[in-house]
mmCIF file of C-alpha atoms in Angstrom:
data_model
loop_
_atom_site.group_PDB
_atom_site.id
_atom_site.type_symbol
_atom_site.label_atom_id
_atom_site.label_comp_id
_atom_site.label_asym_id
_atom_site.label_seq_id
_atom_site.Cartn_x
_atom_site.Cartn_y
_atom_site.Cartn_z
ATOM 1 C CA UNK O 1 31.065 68.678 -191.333
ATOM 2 C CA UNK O 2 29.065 65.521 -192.586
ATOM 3 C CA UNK O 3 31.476 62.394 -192.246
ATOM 4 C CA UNK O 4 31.903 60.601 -195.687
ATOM 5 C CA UNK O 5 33.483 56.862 -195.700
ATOM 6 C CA UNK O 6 35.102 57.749 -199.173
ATOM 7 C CA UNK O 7 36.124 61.184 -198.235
ATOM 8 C CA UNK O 8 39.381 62.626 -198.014
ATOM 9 C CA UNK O 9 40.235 63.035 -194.225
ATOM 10 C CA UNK O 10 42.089 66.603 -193.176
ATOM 11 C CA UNK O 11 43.763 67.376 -190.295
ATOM 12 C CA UNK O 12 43.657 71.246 -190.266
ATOM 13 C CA UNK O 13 46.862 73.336 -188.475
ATOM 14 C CA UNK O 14 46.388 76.471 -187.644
ATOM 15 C CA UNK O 15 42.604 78.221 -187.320
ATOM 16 C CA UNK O 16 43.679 81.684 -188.135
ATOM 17 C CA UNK O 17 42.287 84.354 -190.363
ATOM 18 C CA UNK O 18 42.656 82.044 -194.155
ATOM 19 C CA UNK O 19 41.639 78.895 -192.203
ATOM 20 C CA UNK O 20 38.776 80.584 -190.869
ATOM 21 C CA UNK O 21 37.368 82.648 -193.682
ATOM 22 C CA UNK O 22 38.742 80.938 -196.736
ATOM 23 C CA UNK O 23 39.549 77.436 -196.360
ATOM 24 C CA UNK O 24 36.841 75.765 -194.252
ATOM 25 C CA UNK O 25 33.794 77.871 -196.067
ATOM 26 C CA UNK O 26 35.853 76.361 -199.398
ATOM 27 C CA UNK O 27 36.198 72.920 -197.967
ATOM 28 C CA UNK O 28 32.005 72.727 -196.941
ATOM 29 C CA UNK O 29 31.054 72.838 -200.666
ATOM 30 C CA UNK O 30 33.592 69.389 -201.189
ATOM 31 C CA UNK O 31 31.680 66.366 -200.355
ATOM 32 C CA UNK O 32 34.662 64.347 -201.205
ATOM 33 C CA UNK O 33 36.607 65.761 -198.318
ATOM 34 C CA UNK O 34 35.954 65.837 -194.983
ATOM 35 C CA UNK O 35 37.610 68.128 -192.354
ATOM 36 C CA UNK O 36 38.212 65.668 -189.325
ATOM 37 C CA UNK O 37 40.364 67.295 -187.075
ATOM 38 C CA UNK O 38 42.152 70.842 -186.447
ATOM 39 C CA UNK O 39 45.169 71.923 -184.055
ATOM 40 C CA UNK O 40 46.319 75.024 -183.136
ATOM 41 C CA UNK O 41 48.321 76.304 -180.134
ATOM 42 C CA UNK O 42 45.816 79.168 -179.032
ATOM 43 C CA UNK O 43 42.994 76.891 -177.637
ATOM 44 C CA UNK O 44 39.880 79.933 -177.465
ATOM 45 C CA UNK O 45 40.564 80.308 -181.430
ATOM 46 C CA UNK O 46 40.953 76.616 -181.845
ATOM 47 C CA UNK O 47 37.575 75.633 -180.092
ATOM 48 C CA UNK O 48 35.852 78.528 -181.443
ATOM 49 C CA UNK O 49 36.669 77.406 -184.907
ATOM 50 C CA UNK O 50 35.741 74.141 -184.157
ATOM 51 C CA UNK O 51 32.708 74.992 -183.032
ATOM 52 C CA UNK O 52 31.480 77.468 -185.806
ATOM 53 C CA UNK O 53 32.677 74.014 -188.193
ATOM 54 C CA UNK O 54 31.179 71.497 -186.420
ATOM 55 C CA UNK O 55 34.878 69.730 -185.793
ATOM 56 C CA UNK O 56 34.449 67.947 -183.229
ATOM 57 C CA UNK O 57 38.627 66.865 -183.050
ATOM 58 C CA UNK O 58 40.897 69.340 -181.657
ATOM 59 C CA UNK O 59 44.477 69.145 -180.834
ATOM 60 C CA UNK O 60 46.677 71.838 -179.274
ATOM 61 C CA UNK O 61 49.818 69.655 -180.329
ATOM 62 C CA UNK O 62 50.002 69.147 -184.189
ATOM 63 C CA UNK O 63 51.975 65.744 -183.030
ATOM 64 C CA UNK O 64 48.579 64.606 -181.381
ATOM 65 C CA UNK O 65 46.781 65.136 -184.131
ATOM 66 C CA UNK O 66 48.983 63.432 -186.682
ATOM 67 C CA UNK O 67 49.613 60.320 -184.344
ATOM 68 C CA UNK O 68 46.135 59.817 -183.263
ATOM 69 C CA UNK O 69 44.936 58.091 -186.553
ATOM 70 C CA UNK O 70 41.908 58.932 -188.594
ATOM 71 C CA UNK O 71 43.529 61.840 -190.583
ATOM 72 C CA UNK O 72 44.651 60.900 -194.682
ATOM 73 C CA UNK O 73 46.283 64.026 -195.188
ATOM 74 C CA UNK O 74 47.503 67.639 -193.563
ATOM 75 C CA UNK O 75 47.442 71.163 -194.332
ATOM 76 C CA UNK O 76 49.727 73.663 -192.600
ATOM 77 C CA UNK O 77 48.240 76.838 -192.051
ATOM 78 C CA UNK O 78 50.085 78.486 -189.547
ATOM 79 C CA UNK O 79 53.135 80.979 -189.859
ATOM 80 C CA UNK O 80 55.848 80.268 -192.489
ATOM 81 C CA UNK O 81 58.690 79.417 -189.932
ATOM 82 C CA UNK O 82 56.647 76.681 -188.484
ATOM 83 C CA UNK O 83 55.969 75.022 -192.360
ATOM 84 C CA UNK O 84 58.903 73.090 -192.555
ATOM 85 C CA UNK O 85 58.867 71.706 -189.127
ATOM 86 C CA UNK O 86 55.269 70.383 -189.432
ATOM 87 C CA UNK O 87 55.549 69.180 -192.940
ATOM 88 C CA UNK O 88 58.123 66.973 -192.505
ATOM 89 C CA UNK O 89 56.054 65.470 -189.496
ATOM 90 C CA UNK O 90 53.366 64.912 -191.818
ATOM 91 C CA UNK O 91 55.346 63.251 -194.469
ATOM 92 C CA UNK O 92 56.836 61.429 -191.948
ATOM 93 C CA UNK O 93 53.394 59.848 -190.953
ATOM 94 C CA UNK O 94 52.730 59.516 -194.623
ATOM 95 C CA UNK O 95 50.130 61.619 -194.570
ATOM 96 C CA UNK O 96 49.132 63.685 -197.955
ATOM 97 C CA UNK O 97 50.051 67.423 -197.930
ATOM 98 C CA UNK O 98 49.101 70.768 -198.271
ATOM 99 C CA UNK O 99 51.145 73.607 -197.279
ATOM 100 C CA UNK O 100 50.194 77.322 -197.528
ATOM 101 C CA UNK O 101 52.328 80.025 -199.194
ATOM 102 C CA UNK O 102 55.126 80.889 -198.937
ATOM 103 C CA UNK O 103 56.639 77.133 -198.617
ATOM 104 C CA UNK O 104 59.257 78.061 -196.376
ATOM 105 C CA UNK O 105 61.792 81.096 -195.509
ATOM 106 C CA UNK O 106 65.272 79.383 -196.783
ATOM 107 C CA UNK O 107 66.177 77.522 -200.352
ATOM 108 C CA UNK O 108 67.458 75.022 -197.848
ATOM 109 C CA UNK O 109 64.491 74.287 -196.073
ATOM 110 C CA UNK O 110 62.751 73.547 -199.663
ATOM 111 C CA UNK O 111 65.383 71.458 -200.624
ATOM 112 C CA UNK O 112 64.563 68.907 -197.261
ATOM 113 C CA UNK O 113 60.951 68.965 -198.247
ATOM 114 C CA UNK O 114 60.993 67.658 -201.756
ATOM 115 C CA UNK O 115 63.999 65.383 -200.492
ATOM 116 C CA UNK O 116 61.495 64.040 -197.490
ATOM 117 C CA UNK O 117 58.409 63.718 -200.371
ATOM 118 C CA UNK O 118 60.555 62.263 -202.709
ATOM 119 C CA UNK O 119 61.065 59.018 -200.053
ATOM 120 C CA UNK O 120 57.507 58.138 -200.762
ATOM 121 C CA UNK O 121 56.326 59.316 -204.523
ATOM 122 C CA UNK O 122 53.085 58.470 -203.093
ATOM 123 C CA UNK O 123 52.140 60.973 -201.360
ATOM 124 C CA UNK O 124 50.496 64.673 -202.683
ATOM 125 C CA UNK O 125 51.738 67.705 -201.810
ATOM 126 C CA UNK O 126 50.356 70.991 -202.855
ATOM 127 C CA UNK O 127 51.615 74.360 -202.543
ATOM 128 C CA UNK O 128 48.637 76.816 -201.555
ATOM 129 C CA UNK O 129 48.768 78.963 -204.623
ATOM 130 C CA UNK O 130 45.027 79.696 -205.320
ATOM 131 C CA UNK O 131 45.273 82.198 -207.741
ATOM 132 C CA UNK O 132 46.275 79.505 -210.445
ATOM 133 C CA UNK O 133 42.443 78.483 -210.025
ATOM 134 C CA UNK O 134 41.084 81.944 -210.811
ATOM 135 C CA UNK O 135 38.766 81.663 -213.592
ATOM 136 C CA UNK O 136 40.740 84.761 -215.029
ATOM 137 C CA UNK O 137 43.643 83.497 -214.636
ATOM 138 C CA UNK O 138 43.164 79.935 -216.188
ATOM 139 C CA UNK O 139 41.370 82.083 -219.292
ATOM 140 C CA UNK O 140 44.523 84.668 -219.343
ATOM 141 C CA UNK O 141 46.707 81.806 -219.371
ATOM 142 C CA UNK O 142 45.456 80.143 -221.860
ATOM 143 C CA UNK O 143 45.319 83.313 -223.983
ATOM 144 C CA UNK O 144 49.123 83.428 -224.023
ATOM 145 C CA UNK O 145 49.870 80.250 -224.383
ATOM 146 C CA UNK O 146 47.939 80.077 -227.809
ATOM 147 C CA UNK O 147 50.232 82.880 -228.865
ATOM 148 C CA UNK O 148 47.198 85.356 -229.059
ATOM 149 C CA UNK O 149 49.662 88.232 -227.923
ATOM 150 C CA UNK O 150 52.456 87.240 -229.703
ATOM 151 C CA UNK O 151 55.639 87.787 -228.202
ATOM 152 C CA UNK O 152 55.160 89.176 -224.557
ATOM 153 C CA UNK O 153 57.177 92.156 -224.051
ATOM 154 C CA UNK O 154 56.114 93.367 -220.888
ATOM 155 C CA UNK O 155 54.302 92.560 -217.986
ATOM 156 C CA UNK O 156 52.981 95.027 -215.037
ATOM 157 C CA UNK O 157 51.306 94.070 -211.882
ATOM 158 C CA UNK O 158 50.194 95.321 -208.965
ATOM 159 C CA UNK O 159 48.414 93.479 -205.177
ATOM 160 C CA UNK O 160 47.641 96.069 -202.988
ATOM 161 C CA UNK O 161 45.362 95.820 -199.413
ATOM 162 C CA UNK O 162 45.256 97.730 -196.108
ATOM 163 C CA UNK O 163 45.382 94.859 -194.487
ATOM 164 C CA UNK O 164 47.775 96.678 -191.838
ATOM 165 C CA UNK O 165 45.246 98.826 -190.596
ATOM 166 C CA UNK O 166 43.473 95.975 -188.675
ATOM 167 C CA UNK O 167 44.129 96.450 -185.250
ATOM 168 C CA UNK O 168 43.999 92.198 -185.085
ATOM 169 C CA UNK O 169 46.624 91.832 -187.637
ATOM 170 C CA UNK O 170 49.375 89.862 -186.230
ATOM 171 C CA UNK O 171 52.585 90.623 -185.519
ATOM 172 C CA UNK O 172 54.485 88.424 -187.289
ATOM 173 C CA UNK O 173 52.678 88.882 -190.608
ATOM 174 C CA UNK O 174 54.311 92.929 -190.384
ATOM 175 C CA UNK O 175 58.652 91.044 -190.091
ATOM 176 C CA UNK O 176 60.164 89.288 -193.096
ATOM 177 C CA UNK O 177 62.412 87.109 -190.797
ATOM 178 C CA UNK O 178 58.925 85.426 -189.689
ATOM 179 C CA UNK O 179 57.773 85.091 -192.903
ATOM 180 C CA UNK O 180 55.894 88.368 -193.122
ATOM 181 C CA UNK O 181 55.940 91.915 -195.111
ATOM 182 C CA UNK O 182 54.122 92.502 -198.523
ATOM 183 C CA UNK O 183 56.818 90.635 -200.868
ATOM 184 C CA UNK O 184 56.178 87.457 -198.822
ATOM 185 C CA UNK O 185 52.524 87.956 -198.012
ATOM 186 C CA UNK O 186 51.401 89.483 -201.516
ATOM 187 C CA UNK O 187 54.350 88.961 -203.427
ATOM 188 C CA UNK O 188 54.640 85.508 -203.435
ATOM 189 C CA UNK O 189 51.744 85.004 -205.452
ATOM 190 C CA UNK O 190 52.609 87.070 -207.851
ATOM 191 C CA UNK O 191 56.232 85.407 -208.518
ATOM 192 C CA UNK O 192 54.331 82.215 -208.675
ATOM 193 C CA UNK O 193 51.865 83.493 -211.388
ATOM 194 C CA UNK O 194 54.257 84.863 -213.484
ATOM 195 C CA UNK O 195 55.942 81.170 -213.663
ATOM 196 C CA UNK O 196 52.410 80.188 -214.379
ATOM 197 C CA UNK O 197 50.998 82.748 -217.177
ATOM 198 C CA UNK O 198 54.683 83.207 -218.736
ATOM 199 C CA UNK O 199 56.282 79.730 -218.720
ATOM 200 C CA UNK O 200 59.252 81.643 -218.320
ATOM 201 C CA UNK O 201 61.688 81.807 -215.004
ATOM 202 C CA UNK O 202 62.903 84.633 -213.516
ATOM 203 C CA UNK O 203 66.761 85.551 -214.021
ATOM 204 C CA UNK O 204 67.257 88.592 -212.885
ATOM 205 C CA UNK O 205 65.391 90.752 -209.728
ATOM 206 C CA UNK O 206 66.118 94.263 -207.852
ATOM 207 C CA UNK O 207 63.868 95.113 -205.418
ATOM 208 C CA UNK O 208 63.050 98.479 -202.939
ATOM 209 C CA UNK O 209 60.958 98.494 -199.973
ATOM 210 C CA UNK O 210 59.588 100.849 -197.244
ATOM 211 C CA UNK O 211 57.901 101.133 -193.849
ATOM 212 C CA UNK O 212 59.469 97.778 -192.732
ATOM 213 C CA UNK O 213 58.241 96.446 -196.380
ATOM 214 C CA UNK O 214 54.946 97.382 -196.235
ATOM 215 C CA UNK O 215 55.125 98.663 -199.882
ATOM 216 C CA UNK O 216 57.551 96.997 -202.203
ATOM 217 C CA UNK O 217 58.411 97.622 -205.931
ATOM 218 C CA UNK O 218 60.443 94.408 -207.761
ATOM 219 C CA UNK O 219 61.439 94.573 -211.371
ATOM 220 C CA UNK O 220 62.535 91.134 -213.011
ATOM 221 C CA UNK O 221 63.565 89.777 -215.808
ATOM 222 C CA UNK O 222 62.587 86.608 -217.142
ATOM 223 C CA UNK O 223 64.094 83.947 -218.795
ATOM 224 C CA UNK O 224 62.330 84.675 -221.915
ATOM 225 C CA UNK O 225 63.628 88.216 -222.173
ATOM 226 C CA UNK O 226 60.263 89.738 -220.429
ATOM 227 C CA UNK O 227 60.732 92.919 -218.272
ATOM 228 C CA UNK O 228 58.340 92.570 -215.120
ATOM 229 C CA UNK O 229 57.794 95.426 -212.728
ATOM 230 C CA UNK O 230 55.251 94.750 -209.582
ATOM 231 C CA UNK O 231 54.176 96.911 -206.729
ATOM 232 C CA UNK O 232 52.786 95.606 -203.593
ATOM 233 C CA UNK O 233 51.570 97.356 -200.545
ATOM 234 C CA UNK O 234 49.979 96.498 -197.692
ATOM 235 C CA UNK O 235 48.878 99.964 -196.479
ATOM 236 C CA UNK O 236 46.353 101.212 -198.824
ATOM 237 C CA UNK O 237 42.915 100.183 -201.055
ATOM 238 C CA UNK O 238 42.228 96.919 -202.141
ATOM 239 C CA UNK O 239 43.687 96.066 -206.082
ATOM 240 C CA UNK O 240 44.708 92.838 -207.650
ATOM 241 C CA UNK O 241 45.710 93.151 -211.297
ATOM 242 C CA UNK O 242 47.550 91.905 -213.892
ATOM 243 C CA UNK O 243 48.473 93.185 -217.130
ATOM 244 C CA UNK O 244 50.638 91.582 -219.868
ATOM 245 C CA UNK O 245 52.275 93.360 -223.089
ATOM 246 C CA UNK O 246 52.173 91.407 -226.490
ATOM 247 C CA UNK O 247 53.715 92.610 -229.749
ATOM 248 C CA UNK O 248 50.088 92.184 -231.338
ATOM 249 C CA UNK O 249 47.836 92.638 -228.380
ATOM 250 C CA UNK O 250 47.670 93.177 -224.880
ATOM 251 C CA UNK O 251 45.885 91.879 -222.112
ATOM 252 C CA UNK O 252 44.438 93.366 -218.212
ATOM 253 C CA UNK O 253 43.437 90.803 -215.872
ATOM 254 C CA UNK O 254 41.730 92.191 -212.608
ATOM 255 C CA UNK O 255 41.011 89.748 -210.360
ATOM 256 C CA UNK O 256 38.199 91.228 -207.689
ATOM 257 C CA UNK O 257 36.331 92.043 -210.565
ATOM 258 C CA UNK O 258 33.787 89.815 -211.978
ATOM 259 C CA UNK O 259 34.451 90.920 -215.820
ATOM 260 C CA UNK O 260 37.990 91.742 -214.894
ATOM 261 C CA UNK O 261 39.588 89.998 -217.850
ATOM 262 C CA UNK O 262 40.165 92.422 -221.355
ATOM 263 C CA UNK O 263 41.657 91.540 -224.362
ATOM 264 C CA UNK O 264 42.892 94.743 -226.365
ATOM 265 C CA UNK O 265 44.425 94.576 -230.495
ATOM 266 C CA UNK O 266 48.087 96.895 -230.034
ATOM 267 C CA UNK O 267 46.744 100.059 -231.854
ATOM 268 C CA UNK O 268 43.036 99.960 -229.211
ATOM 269 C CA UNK O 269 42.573 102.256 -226.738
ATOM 270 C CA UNK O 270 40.766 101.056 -223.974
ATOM 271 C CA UNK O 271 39.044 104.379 -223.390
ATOM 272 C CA UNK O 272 38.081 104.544 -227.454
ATOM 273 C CA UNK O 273 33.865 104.540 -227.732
ATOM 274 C CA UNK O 274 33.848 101.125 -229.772
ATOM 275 C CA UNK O 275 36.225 99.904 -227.349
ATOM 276 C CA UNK O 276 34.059 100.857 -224.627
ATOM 277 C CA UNK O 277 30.528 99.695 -226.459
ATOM 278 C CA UNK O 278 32.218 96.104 -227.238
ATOM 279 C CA UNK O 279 32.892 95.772 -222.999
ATOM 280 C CA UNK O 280 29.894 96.945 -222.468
ATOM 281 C CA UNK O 281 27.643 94.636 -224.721
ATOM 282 C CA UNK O 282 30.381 91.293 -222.811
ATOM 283 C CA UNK O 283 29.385 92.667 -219.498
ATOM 284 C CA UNK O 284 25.624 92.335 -220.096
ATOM 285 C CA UNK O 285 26.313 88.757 -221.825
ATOM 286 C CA UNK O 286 27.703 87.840 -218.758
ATOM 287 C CA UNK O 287 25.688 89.422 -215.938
ATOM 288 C CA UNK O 288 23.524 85.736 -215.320
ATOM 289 C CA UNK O 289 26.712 84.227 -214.874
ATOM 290 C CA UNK O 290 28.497 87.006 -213.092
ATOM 291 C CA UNK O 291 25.355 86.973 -210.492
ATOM 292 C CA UNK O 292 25.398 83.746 -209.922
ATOM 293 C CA UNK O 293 29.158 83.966 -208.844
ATOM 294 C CA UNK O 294 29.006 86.737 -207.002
ATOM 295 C CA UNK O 295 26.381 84.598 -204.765
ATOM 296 C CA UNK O 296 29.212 82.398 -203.923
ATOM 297 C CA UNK O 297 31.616 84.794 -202.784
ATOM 298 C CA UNK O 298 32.964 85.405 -206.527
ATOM 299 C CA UNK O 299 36.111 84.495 -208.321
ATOM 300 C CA UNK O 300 38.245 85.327 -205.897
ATOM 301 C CA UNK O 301 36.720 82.810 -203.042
ATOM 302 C CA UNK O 302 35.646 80.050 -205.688
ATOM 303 C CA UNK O 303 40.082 79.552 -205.941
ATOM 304 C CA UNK O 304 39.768 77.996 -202.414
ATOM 305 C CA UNK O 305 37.361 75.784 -203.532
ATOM 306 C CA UNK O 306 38.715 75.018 -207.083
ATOM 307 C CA UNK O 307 42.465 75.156 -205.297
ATOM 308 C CA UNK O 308 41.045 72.541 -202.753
ATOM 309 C CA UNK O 309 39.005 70.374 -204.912
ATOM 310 C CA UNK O 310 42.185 69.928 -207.464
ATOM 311 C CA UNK O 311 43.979 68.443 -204.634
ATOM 312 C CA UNK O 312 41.583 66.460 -203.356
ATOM 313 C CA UNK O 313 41.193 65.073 -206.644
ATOM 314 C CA UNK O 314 44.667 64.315 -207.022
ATOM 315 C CA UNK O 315 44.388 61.632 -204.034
ATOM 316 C CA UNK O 316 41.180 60.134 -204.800
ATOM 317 C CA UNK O 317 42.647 59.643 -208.143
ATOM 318 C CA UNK O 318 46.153 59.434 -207.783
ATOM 319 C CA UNK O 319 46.825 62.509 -210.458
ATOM 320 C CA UNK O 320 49.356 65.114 -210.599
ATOM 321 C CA UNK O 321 49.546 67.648 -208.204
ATOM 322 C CA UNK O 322 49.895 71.960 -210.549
ATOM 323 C CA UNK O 323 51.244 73.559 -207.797
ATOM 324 C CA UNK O 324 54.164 71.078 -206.102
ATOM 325 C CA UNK O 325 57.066 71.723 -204.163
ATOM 326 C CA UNK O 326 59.488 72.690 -206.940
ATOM 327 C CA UNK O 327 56.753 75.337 -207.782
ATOM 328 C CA UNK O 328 57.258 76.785 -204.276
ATOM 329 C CA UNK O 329 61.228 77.014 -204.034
ATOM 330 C CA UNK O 330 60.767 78.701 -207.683
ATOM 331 C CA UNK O 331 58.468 81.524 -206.205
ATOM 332 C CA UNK O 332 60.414 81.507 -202.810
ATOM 333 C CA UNK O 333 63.672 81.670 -205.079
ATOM 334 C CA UNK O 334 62.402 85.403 -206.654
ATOM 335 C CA UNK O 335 61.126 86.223 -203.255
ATOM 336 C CA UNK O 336 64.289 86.146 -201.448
ATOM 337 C CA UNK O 337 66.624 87.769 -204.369
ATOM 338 C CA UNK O 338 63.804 90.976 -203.778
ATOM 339 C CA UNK O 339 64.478 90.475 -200.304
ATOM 340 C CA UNK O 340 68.164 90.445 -200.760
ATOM 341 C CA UNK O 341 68.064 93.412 -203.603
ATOM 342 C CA UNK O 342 66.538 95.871 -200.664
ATOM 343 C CA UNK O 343 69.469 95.451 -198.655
ATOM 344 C CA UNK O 344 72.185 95.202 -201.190
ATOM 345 C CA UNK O 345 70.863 97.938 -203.393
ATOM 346 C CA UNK O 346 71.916 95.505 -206.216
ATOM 347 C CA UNK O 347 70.458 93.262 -208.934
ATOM 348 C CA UNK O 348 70.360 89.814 -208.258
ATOM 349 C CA UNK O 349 70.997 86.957 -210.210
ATOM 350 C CA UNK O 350 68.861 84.074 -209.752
ATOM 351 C CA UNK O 351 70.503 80.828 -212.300
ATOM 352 C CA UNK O 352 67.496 78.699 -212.327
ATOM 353 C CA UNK O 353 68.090 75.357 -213.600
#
């Protein structure tokens, strides 16, 4: 990647699957940030990232790279139970940081982390949500926070891959002790973006999983009375949608779909011919722009690069960092009552403050 004097140096851990095929293709369209080094502990996948990046820095010890200068900040991307470990090292360095999702696999480890941040209030750190940067989702939000659907009554969603079927898929992303199954894999994001669309908290959460929580259902309730139910699976097609209930209208975010954002009045159908002629004349509006996206990978992708570009922003001009540490325990926090809910068979209580 083309060095930059007033570009925001990364250090890179972990050059698996999201590092690979998300992050670095995001971080090439950022001029302001320059990927300087990367680490990871399985050296073929470390120099063959390197090489298909043009990194010429790589470390097999994190450590190394951290102490060895000429890095401003540090994103772990490498399983959950190693997050903790590696962001405090960062911090530690004062080094700027991103961690991916989930934050960590314990309340308690969250708790050190915005304790070791809050030493120096200097420093960013950014959670790796990057569906807060969907286009949809920044529209959809901003839908219900205008009041459009009046009071939200219920809200349905559903993240669904067969990711599982990939003979490469690692083991650790298949055991919730190492930070893997669908609630903290797929889940996750969707506790987060409830937080985000709703404004609201979750207080209450039961849970059921199967096949070693491949497929998970979770019903919550929020704080503002909403009643959530989600499905997740990680052994079937590909789906990523959102819907949310208002007393006057209702709204269906899908968010591998170009035009995946409709807006209905209580009393539509969305089947109804004049519904169906009014989506139809929005989709041809659109097409140009909808092309042009797709060309870059479409909404989906573009998060990375929006996700990326937010926090790179953030140090270049000393803003505020969306998606912070107290935004992680929050989605960890509903995560782990599900967890707890498929054992116990019970509903948990989750007393937010």
């Amino acid at each position: 990647m083309t060095a930059n004097s007033m570009a925001v140096r990364l250090g890179i851990v972990g050059c698996g699957r999201v590092t690979e095929a998300r992050h670095l293709p995001a971080l090439r369209g950022i001029p302001e940030a320059e990927v300087s080094a990367l680490s990871d502990v399985d050296v073929a996948t470390l120099e063959s990232v390197g090489e298909r990046f043009a990194v010429a820095r790589r470390y097999s010890d994190y450590r190394e790279m951290i102490e060895s200068g000429g890095v401003d900040a540090v994103a772990v991307c490498v399983p959950p139970k190693f997050h903790t470990e590696i962001a405090l090292a960062a911090l530690g360095a004062g080094k700027h940081l991103f961690v991916e999702k989930p934050l960590a696999l314990s309340l308690d480890e969250c708790r050190l982390l915005r304790e070791r941040a809050a030493v120096d209030g200097k420093l960013k750190v950014l959670v790796g949500f990057n569906m807060r940067w969907h286009r949809l989702v920044r529209e959809a939000r901003e839908i219900i926070r205008r009041g459009e659907l009046g009071e939200i009554k219920l809200v349905r969603t559903v993240f669904t891959s067969g990711i599982r079927r990939n003979p490469a898929y690692p083991e650790w992303r298949r055991r919730r002790e190492s930070g893997g199954g669908a609630q903290f894999e797929l889940g996750v994001h969707h506790f987060d973006l409830l937080r985000f669309l709703l404004a609201s908290e979750a207080r209450e959460v039961s849970a059921s999983s199967a096949s070693g929580d491949e497929t998970v259902t979770v019903s919550i309730r929020m704080s503002d009375g909403e009643q959530v139910v989600c499905a997740f699976s990680e052994g079937t097609g590909e789906n990523h949608e959102i819907e949310v209930y208002g007393e006057r209208r209702w709204l269906r975010l899908s968010c591998y779909r170009a035009d995946g954002l409709e807006l209905y009045e209580a009393g539509e159908y969305p089947g109804a011919v004049g519904v169906r002629l009014r989506r139809a004349a929005k989709f041809f509006r659109d097409m140009p722009r909808m092309v042009r996206q797709s060309g870059k990978g479409g909404d989906y992708v573009a998060s990375y690069a929006e996700e990326w570009r937010h926090f790179i922003d953030s140090i270049r001009n000393d803003g505020a960092v969306e998606s912070t540490l107290h935004d992680g325990q929050r989605a960890l926090e509903i995560a782990l009552a599900a967890l707890e809910s498929t054992t116990t068979k019970r509903v948990i209580e989750i007393n937010a403050t």
